[in-house]
Each structure stands twice: as structure tokens, then as C-alpha cells.
Coordinates of C-alpha atoms in Angstrom, one line a residue:
X1 CA -23.2 -47.7 30.4
X2 CA -23.0 -45.1 27.4
X3 CA -22.8 -48.1 23.8
X4 CA -21.9 -47.0 20.6
X5 CA -23.9 -48.0 17.5
X6 CA -21.3 -50.4 14.9
X7 CA -21.0 -48.8 12.1
X8 CA -21.9 -51.4 9.1
X9 CA -19.0 -51.9 6.8
X10 CA -19.2 -52.7 3.0
X11 CA -18.0 -56.6 4.0
X12 CA -20.4 -57.0 5.9
X13 CA -23.6 -56.0 4.1
X14 CA -21.1 -58.4 1.0
X15 CA -21.7 -61.1 4.2
X16 CA -24.6 -60.9 5.0
X17 CA -25.9 -60.9 1.0
X18 CA -23.8 -63.9 0.2
X19 CA -22.4 -61.3 -2.8
X20 CA -18.5 -59.9 -3.4
X21 CA -17.3 -57.1 -2.1
X22 CA -16.8 -55.3 -5.2
X23 CA -21.0 -56.5 -6.1
X24 CA -22.0 -54.3 -3.6
X25 CA -18.8 -51.4 -4.9
X26 CA -21.6 -51.9 -7.8
X27 CA -24.7 -51.8 -6.5
X28 CA -24.0 -48.1 -5.1
X29 CA -22.1 -46.7 -7.8
X30 CA -24.2 -44.9 -10.2
X31 CA -24.3 -46.5 -13.9
X32 CA -22.4 -49.9 -12.5
X33 CA -23.5 -52.9 -13.7
X34 CA -24.9 -55.5 -11.4
X35 CA -27.8 -58.1 -12.1
X36 CA -31.5 -56.8 -10.3
X37 CA -31.5 -60.4 -8.1
X38 CA -27.9 -59.2 -6.9
X39 CA -28.7 -55.5 -6.4
X40 CA -32.1 -56.6 -4.5
X41 CA -29.9 -59.3 -2.2
X42 CA -27.3 -56.1 -1.6
X43 CA -30.0 -53.6 -0.8
X44 CA -31.7 -55.7 1.6
X45 CA -28.7 -56.8 3.6
X46 CA -27.9 -52.9 3.7
X47 CA -31.3 -51.8 5.2
X48 CA -30.5 -54.7 7.7
X49 CA -27.9 -53.6 8.9
X50 CA -28.3 -49.5 8.6
X51 CA -25.1 -49.4 6.3
X52 CA -24.6 -46.0 4.5
X53 CA -21.7 -45.4 1.5
X54 CA -18.6 -43.7 2.9
X55 CA -18.8 -41.2 -0.1
X56 CA -15.3 -39.2 1.3
X57 CA -13.2 -42.1 0.8
X58 CA -15.5 -43.3 -2.2
X59 CA -14.6 -39.8 -3.4
X60 CA -10.9 -39.2 -3.2
X61 CA -10.1 -40.2 -6.4
X62 CA -12.1 -36.9 -7.6
X63 CA -11.9 -33.0 -7.2
X64 CA -15.3 -32.7 -7.5
X65 CA -15.9 -35.2 -4.9
X66 CA -13.6 -34.3 -2.1
X67 CA -14.6 -31.3 0.6
X68 CA -14.4 -28.0 0.0
X69 CA -12.1 -26.2 3.1
X70 CA -13.2 -22.6 4.3
X71 CA -11.0 -20.5 6.2
X72 CA -12.1 -17.5 7.8
X73 CA -11.6 -15.3 10.9
X74 CA -14.2 -13.2 13.0
X75 CA -17.0 -15.6 12.0
X76 CA -19.5 -14.3 14.2
X77 CA -19.5 -10.8 13.2
X78 CA -22.9 -10.0 10.7
X79 CA -21.3 -9.9 7.5
X80 CA -18.9 -13.6 8.0
X81 CA -21.6 -15.1 9.3
X82 CA -24.3 -14.0 5.9
X83 CA -21.5 -15.1 3.7
X84 CA -20.7 -18.4 5.6
X85 CA -24.6 -19.0 5.7
X86 CA -25.0 -18.8 2.0
X87 CA -21.9 -20.0 0.7
X88 CA -22.4 -23.0 2.7
X89 CA -26.0 -23.7 1.9
X90 CA -24.8 -22.9 -1.6
X91 CA -22.1 -25.9 -1.7
X92 CA -24.0 -28.4 0.3
X93 CA -27.0 -27.7 -2.3
X94 CA -24.4 -28.9 -4.3
X95 CA -23.2 -32.0 -3.1
X96 CA -20.3 -31.1 -1.5
X97 CA -19.0 -31.0 2.5
X98 CA -17.3 -28.4 4.1
X99 CA -14.9 -28.2 6.4
X100 CA -14.5 -25.0 8.2
X101 CA -11.7 -23.5 9.6
X102 CA -12.1 -20.3 12.3
X103 CA -8.6 -18.9 12.6
X104 CA -9.1 -16.8 15.1
X105 CA -7.7 -19.2 17.5
X106 CA -4.8 -18.6 16.3
X107 CA -1.5 -20.0 14.2
X108 CA -1.3 -23.0 15.5
X109 CA -4.1 -24.4 16.1
X110 CA -4.9 -22.9 12.8
X111 CA -2.4 -24.5 10.8
X112 CA -3.1 -27.7 12.4
X113 CA -6.9 -27.7 11.3
X114 CA -5.6 -27.0 7.7
X115 CA -3.1 -29.6 7.8
X116 CA -6.3 -32.2 8.5
X117 CA -7.7 -30.8 5.0
X118 CA -4.4 -31.4 3.1
X119 CA -4.7 -34.9 4.6
X120 CA -8.5 -35.4 4.0
X121 CA -6.9 -33.8 0.2
X122 CA -10.0 -31.1 0.2
X123 CA -10.3 -30.3 -3.7
X124 CA -10.0 -26.4 -2.6
X125 CA -9.7 -24.0 0.3
X126 CA -11.6 -21.0 -0.3
X127 CA -10.0 -18.0 2.0
X128 CA -12.5 -15.1 3.2
X129 CA -12.3 -11.5 3.9
X130 CA -10.5 -11.0 6.8
X131 CA -6.9 -12.2 9.1
X132 CA -6.8 -15.7 8.0
X133 CA -2.4 -15.9 7.9
X134 CA -0.5 -15.3 4.7
X135 CA 1.6 -18.4 6.0
X136 CA -1.7 -20.6 6.2
X137 CA -2.5 -19.1 2.7
X138 CA 0.7 -20.1 1.5
X139 CA 0.4 -23.4 2.9
X140 CA -2.8 -24.4 0.3
X141 CA -1.0 -23.2 -2.7
X142 CA 1.9 -24.7 -1.8
X143 CA -0.1 -28.0 -1.7
X144 CA -1.1 -28.1 -5.1
X145 CA -4.4 -27.2 -4.1
X146 CA -7.0 -24.6 -5.4
X147 CA -7.1 -22.0 -4.0
X148 CA -10.2 -18.9 -4.1
X149 CA -9.3 -15.4 -1.9
X150 CA -12.2 -13.1 -1.5
X151 CA -11.4 -9.3 -1.2
X152 CA -7.9 -10.4 -1.3
X153 CA -7.1 -9.3 -4.5
X154 CA -3.2 -8.8 -5.7
X155 CA -2.6 -11.4 -2.8
X156 CA -0.7 -14.2 -3.8
X157 CA -0.3 -15.6 -7.2
X158 CA -1.5 -18.9 -8.2
X159 CA -4.9 -18.2 -6.8
X160 CA -8.0 -17.1 -7.5
X161 CA -9.6 -14.1 -6.5
X162 CA -13.4 -12.8 -5.8
X163 CA -13.5 -9.3 -5.1
X164 CA -15.1 -5.9 -5.7
X165 CA -14.7 -2.7 -7.3
X166 CA -13.6 -1.1 -4.1
X167 CA -11.9 2.3 -6.2
X168 CA -15.5 2.9 -7.7
X169 CA -17.0 2.3 -4.1
X170 CA -15.2 4.7 -2.4
X171 CA -15.0 7.7 -5.0
X172 CA -18.8 7.2 -4.8
X173 CA -18.8 7.4 -1.2
X174 CA -16.7 10.5 -1.1
X175 CA -19.2 11.8 -3.5
X176 CA -22.1 11.2 -1.7
X177 CA -20.8 13.0 1.5
X178 CA -19.4 15.6 -0.4
X179 CA -22.8 16.8 -2.2
X180 CA -24.2 16.4 1.2
X181 CA -22.4 19.7 2.1
X182 CA -20.1 17.8 4.6
X183 CA -16.8 19.6 5.0
X184 CA -14.8 17.8 7.8
X185 CA -14.9 14.3 7.2
X186 CA -13.9 11.7 8.9
X187 CA -12.9 7.3 8.0
X188 CA -13.4 5.1 11.1
X189 CA -11.4 1.7 10.4
X190 CA -9.7 -1.2 12.4
X191 CA -6.7 -2.0 13.9
X192 CA -7.1 -5.7 12.4
X193 CA -6.1 -4.2 9.1
X194 CA -7.5 -6.8 7.0
X195 CA -6.5 -6.4 3.4
X196 CA -10.4 -5.1 2.3
X197 CA -10.7 -2.9 5.5
X198 CA -7.1 -1.4 4.3
X199 CA -8.2 -0.8 0.4
X200 CA -11.2 1.0 1.8
X201 CA -9.6 2.9 4.1
X202 CA -6.6 3.8 1.5
X203 CA -9.2 4.9 -1.7
X204 CA -11.4 6.7 0.5
X205 CA -8.2 8.8 1.7
X206 CA -7.2 8.9 -2.0
X207 CA -10.5 10.2 -3.0
X208 CA -11.0 13.3 -0.4
X209 CA -7.0 14.4 -1.1
X210 CA -8.0 14.4 -4.8
X211 CA -10.8 16.9 -3.8
X212 CA -8.3 19.0 -1.4
X213 CA -10.9 18.2 1.5
X214 CA -9.8 17.4 5.2
X215 CA -10.5 14.1 6.3
X216 CA -9.1 12.3 9.5
X217 CA -8.3 8.6 9.5
X218 CA -9.4 6.6 13.2
X219 CA -8.6 3.7 14.3
X220 CA -10.7 2.7 17.4
X221 CA -10.0 -0.4 17.7
X222 CA -11.4 -4.1 16.1
X223 CA -14.1 -4.6 13.5
X224 CA -16.7 -4.3 16.6
X225 CA -19.5 -2.4 17.6
X226 CA -18.2 -1.0 20.4
X227 CA -15.4 0.7 18.2
X228 CA -17.8 2.3 16.3
X229 CA -18.4 4.3 19.8
X230 CA -15.1 4.2 21.2
X231 CA -14.4 6.2 17.7
X232 CA -17.5 8.5 18.4
X233 CA -16.4 9.5 21.7
X234 CA -13.0 10.7 20.7
X235 CA -14.2 12.4 17.3
X236 CA -16.8 14.5 19.2
X237 CA -14.0 15.9 21.9
X238 CA -12.9 16.9 19.4
X239 CA -13.3 21.0 18.7
X240 CA -13.3 20.7 14.7
X241 CA -15.9 18.2 14.6
X242 CA -16.1 15.6 11.4
X243 CA -19.8 16.6 9.7
X244 CA -19.1 14.0 7.1
X245 CA -18.3 9.9 8.7
X246 CA -17.6 7.0 6.7
X247 CA -17.0 3.9 8.6
X248 CA -15.4 0.6 7.1
X249 CA -17.6 -1.2 8.2
X250 CA -22.0 -1.2 9.0
X251 CA -21.2 -2.7 12.1
X252 CA -18.7 0.0 13.6
X253 CA -20.9 2.8 11.8
X254 CA -24.3 1.5 14.3
X255 CA -21.8 1.7 17.6
X256 CA -21.3 5.2 15.8
X257 CA -24.4 6.3 15.2
X258 CA -26.1 4.9 18.7
X259 CA -23.0 7.1 20.7
X260 CA -23.8 10.2 18.8
X261 CA -27.4 10.0 19.5
X262 CA -27.4 8.9 23.3
X263 CA -24.3 10.5 24.5
X264 CA -23.7 13.7 22.1
X265 CA -27.4 14.4 21.5
X266 CA -26.9 15.2 17.7
X267 CA -28.9 14.1 14.9
X268 CA -28.3 12.4 12.0
X269 CA -28.0 13.7 9.1
X270 CA -29.2 16.7 10.3
X271 CA -26.4 17.2 12.7
X272 CA -23.4 15.1 11.0
X273 CA -23.8 11.9 7.8
X274 CA -22.3 8.6 8.0
X275 CA -21.5 5.4 5.5
X276 CA -21.4 2.6 6.0
X277 CA -20.5 -0.7 4.2
X278 CA -21.6 -4.5 3.5
X279 CA -25.4 -3.7 4.2
X280 CA -25.4 -6.3 6.9
X281 CA -29.1 -6.6 8.6
X282 CA -28.6 -4.3 11.5
X283 CA -28.1 -1.6 8.8
X284 CA -31.7 -1.8 7.5
X285 CA -32.9 -1.9 10.7
X286 CA -35.6 1.5 11.5
X287 CA -33.3 2.4 14.2
X288 CA -29.8 2.7 12.0
X289 CA -31.7 3.1 8.7
X290 CA -28.3 3.3 7.3
X291 CA -26.7 4.6 3.9
X292 CA -24.2 2.1 2.8
X293 CA -22.7 0.2 -0.2
X294 CA -24.1 -4.0 -0.5
X295 CA -21.6 -6.6 -1.3
X296 CA -23.2 -9.0 -3.9
X297 CA -22.7 -12.3 -1.5
X298 CA -24.9 -14.7 -3.7
X299 CA -23.2 -13.1 -7.2
X300 CA -19.8 -13.9 -5.6
X301 CA -20.8 -17.0 -3.9
X302 CA -22.1 -18.2 -7.2
X303 CA -18.3 -17.1 -8.7
X304 CA -17.4 -19.1 -6.4
X305 CA -19.1 -22.5 -7.1
X306 CA -18.3 -21.9 -10.7
X307 CA -14.8 -21.9 -10.0
X308 CA -15.4 -25.4 -8.5
X309 CA -16.3 -26.7 -11.1
X310 CA -14.4 -29.4 -13.3
X311 CA -14.7 -27.6 -16.8
X312 CA -13.0 -24.3 -15.1
X313 CA -9.6 -25.6 -14.4
X314 CA -7.9 -24.9 -17.6
X315 CA -8.7 -21.2 -16.9
X316 CA -8.1 -20.7 -13.3
X317 CA -4.5 -18.7 -13.3
X318 CA -4.9 -15.6 -12.4
X319 CA -8.5 -15.4 -12.9
X320 CA -9.8 -12.6 -11.0
X321 CA -13.8 -11.7 -11.0
X322 CA -14.2 -8.2 -9.4
X323 CA -18.2 -7.1 -8.5
X324 CA -19.5 -3.6 -8.2
X325 CA -20.6 -2.8 -4.7
X326 CA -24.3 -1.4 -4.8
X327 CA -25.0 1.6 -3.0
X328 CA -28.2 1.3 -0.5
X329 CA -29.1 5.2 0.0
X330 CA -31.7 5.4 3.7
X331 CA -31.7 7.6 6.3
X332 CA -28.2 8.6 7.7
X333 CA -27.1 11.4 5.1
X334 CA -28.7 14.7 3.4
X335 CA -30.2 15.3 0.9
X336 CA -29.1 18.3 -0.9

């Protein structure tokens, strides 16, 4: 039979120490006045009972002490996992409790989880790039909660934004393929149609149109490795194959590269050039050496942490932080 250990309360500590409940509270509150004799009695009682302060309940009146909610989908993808890893580590190092809601479970379960964060009075909700439903974000905003959106610029008044300069990045990606001698281009995107992916495909297509260069858009499936494989089979079966490929994520690019090499016997970059986006760990593996664009995750997380500081409250409305996606040159684009 399993027994559950009782969690000692402050009242029990006070009783064992022979002091008041308020004396226990003052003992565990930095800067509060309490005699050395009382402090010693309380600490001895707390150690005997294995008592721990309930920081969640204690901090509900202070925004900087309340939990931070992270809302996101596709959290198992390499990019999202890396962003979540950096963000949660930094939040925890700053003494913030973190509540993660995975919206991949559907709107109903996500809505129930989100209501929990509101009941716990989460200080802020950080919405990761991806496809959390708009209604969930609106719920956070309407509740008066601080909302920080990652790569969803242009959406939702009353929220703060952390985003990239996609226009410069997409013009650079197109120019790179053009300089490599590519004449027939294709964009491989995702049926997920998240705000950041739609922006990438739209701006790349615009750059190609301005250069009067043929460019095909193909959404072969969700944002997965297998989508790159399927896109390769479709594009390589055409009579006029593209010779320059922009993939809206590195994960899609990896699937595309493996398929054109192993199923069609093509060489990269000699036969065709490929560019990805995100600079996930796999992009640098020897089997890919993918030319891509890197999102400066640490800088973006630092900006999020700055937004969570109480001193920033006066400047929150409509505040947008825009970062530059750095090109990472590897071996999937020809040199001219």
C-alpha cells in the first residue's frame, strides 16, 4: 500500500515552534523583522517537519513572482524544442515558475489548460511561433494578462511582439540562389500555414516575381521531414525541374535533400541548390551541411525576459522587437 507524505503547513511549524503564524511568515520573508531567537525556533521546526514555503501562493500579489505561461504547438520539432529549452532555462534561472500548454491537443483541451493558468494568475503568456488558435490568444489579452507573441507580428492589438526582419532574409535567400545561377525556383512550404511560414513563402515569392523569375509554391504536407521527401518526389517528377529550392524550414529541407540524393541520384549543389531556414542542429550535420538562416534565439529570449520586468510596464503597448536572421553559409548552394 502506497502512503503519501503529508506536506507540513506554516500553522504546523508555528505550533511546533511555539510562535505565531505571522512569525513564521516573517521568518521566511526577506527583510522582515524577527528576533534571532524566534528565527532559530522557526527554522528548527521547519527542518523537523520538512516544511517548504508555498512561493506560488505567496507571490500571487506580485507579477514578478507569478508563473509564466508558454503557449505553443509542434513542440517536438527541432526548432520549437530548442526555443522552448532556452526559454524555460532562462525563466527558471530568473526565478520564474513556468507552465507549458501544448496546443497540439486541440482547442478544447488547450482552452481548459489556459483557464488553469488564469486561475493561477499567470503573470504573462508567451506564444511561440506556430499555430495556437487565435481565440486562445484573445482570451489571454482580454483577461488583462501580458501577452508576448513570437514571430506573429501584425496580429493582435494589445500584445507585444518578438519577430524577425523576414523581408531582408527572403530577399537575401532569393538573391543567393539567383547568384548561384539558378533559373527555375521553387518554394517548399507547409500546409500548417502558420503566420511565420506564410510570411516566408509570401516574401520569397515576391522577390522572385520582382526579378521576373519563375517560382513555384508547393505545400506538400505539415512542417515535417516527410513533407520535404514528398515535395522532392513531386518536383523531380516534372519535365521542367527546378534548380533552386527554398524550404521554409530546415527540417523540410533535410527531407528534400535526402530524397533527391537517394531516390533521384542528384548531387547538391551541382545539380540543384537548396536553402533552408532556422539553423536547427541537423542543418550542420555532415550529411546536410545546409545553407540556411539562423534565428537569434538567445537574443530573442533575452528580449522576452526584458519584457517581463516590472520596469517595462509603461512601454508595453505596441512594442515590437525586430531581429535579423543571419545567413549561415554551408555547402548546399553553388559558388559563382
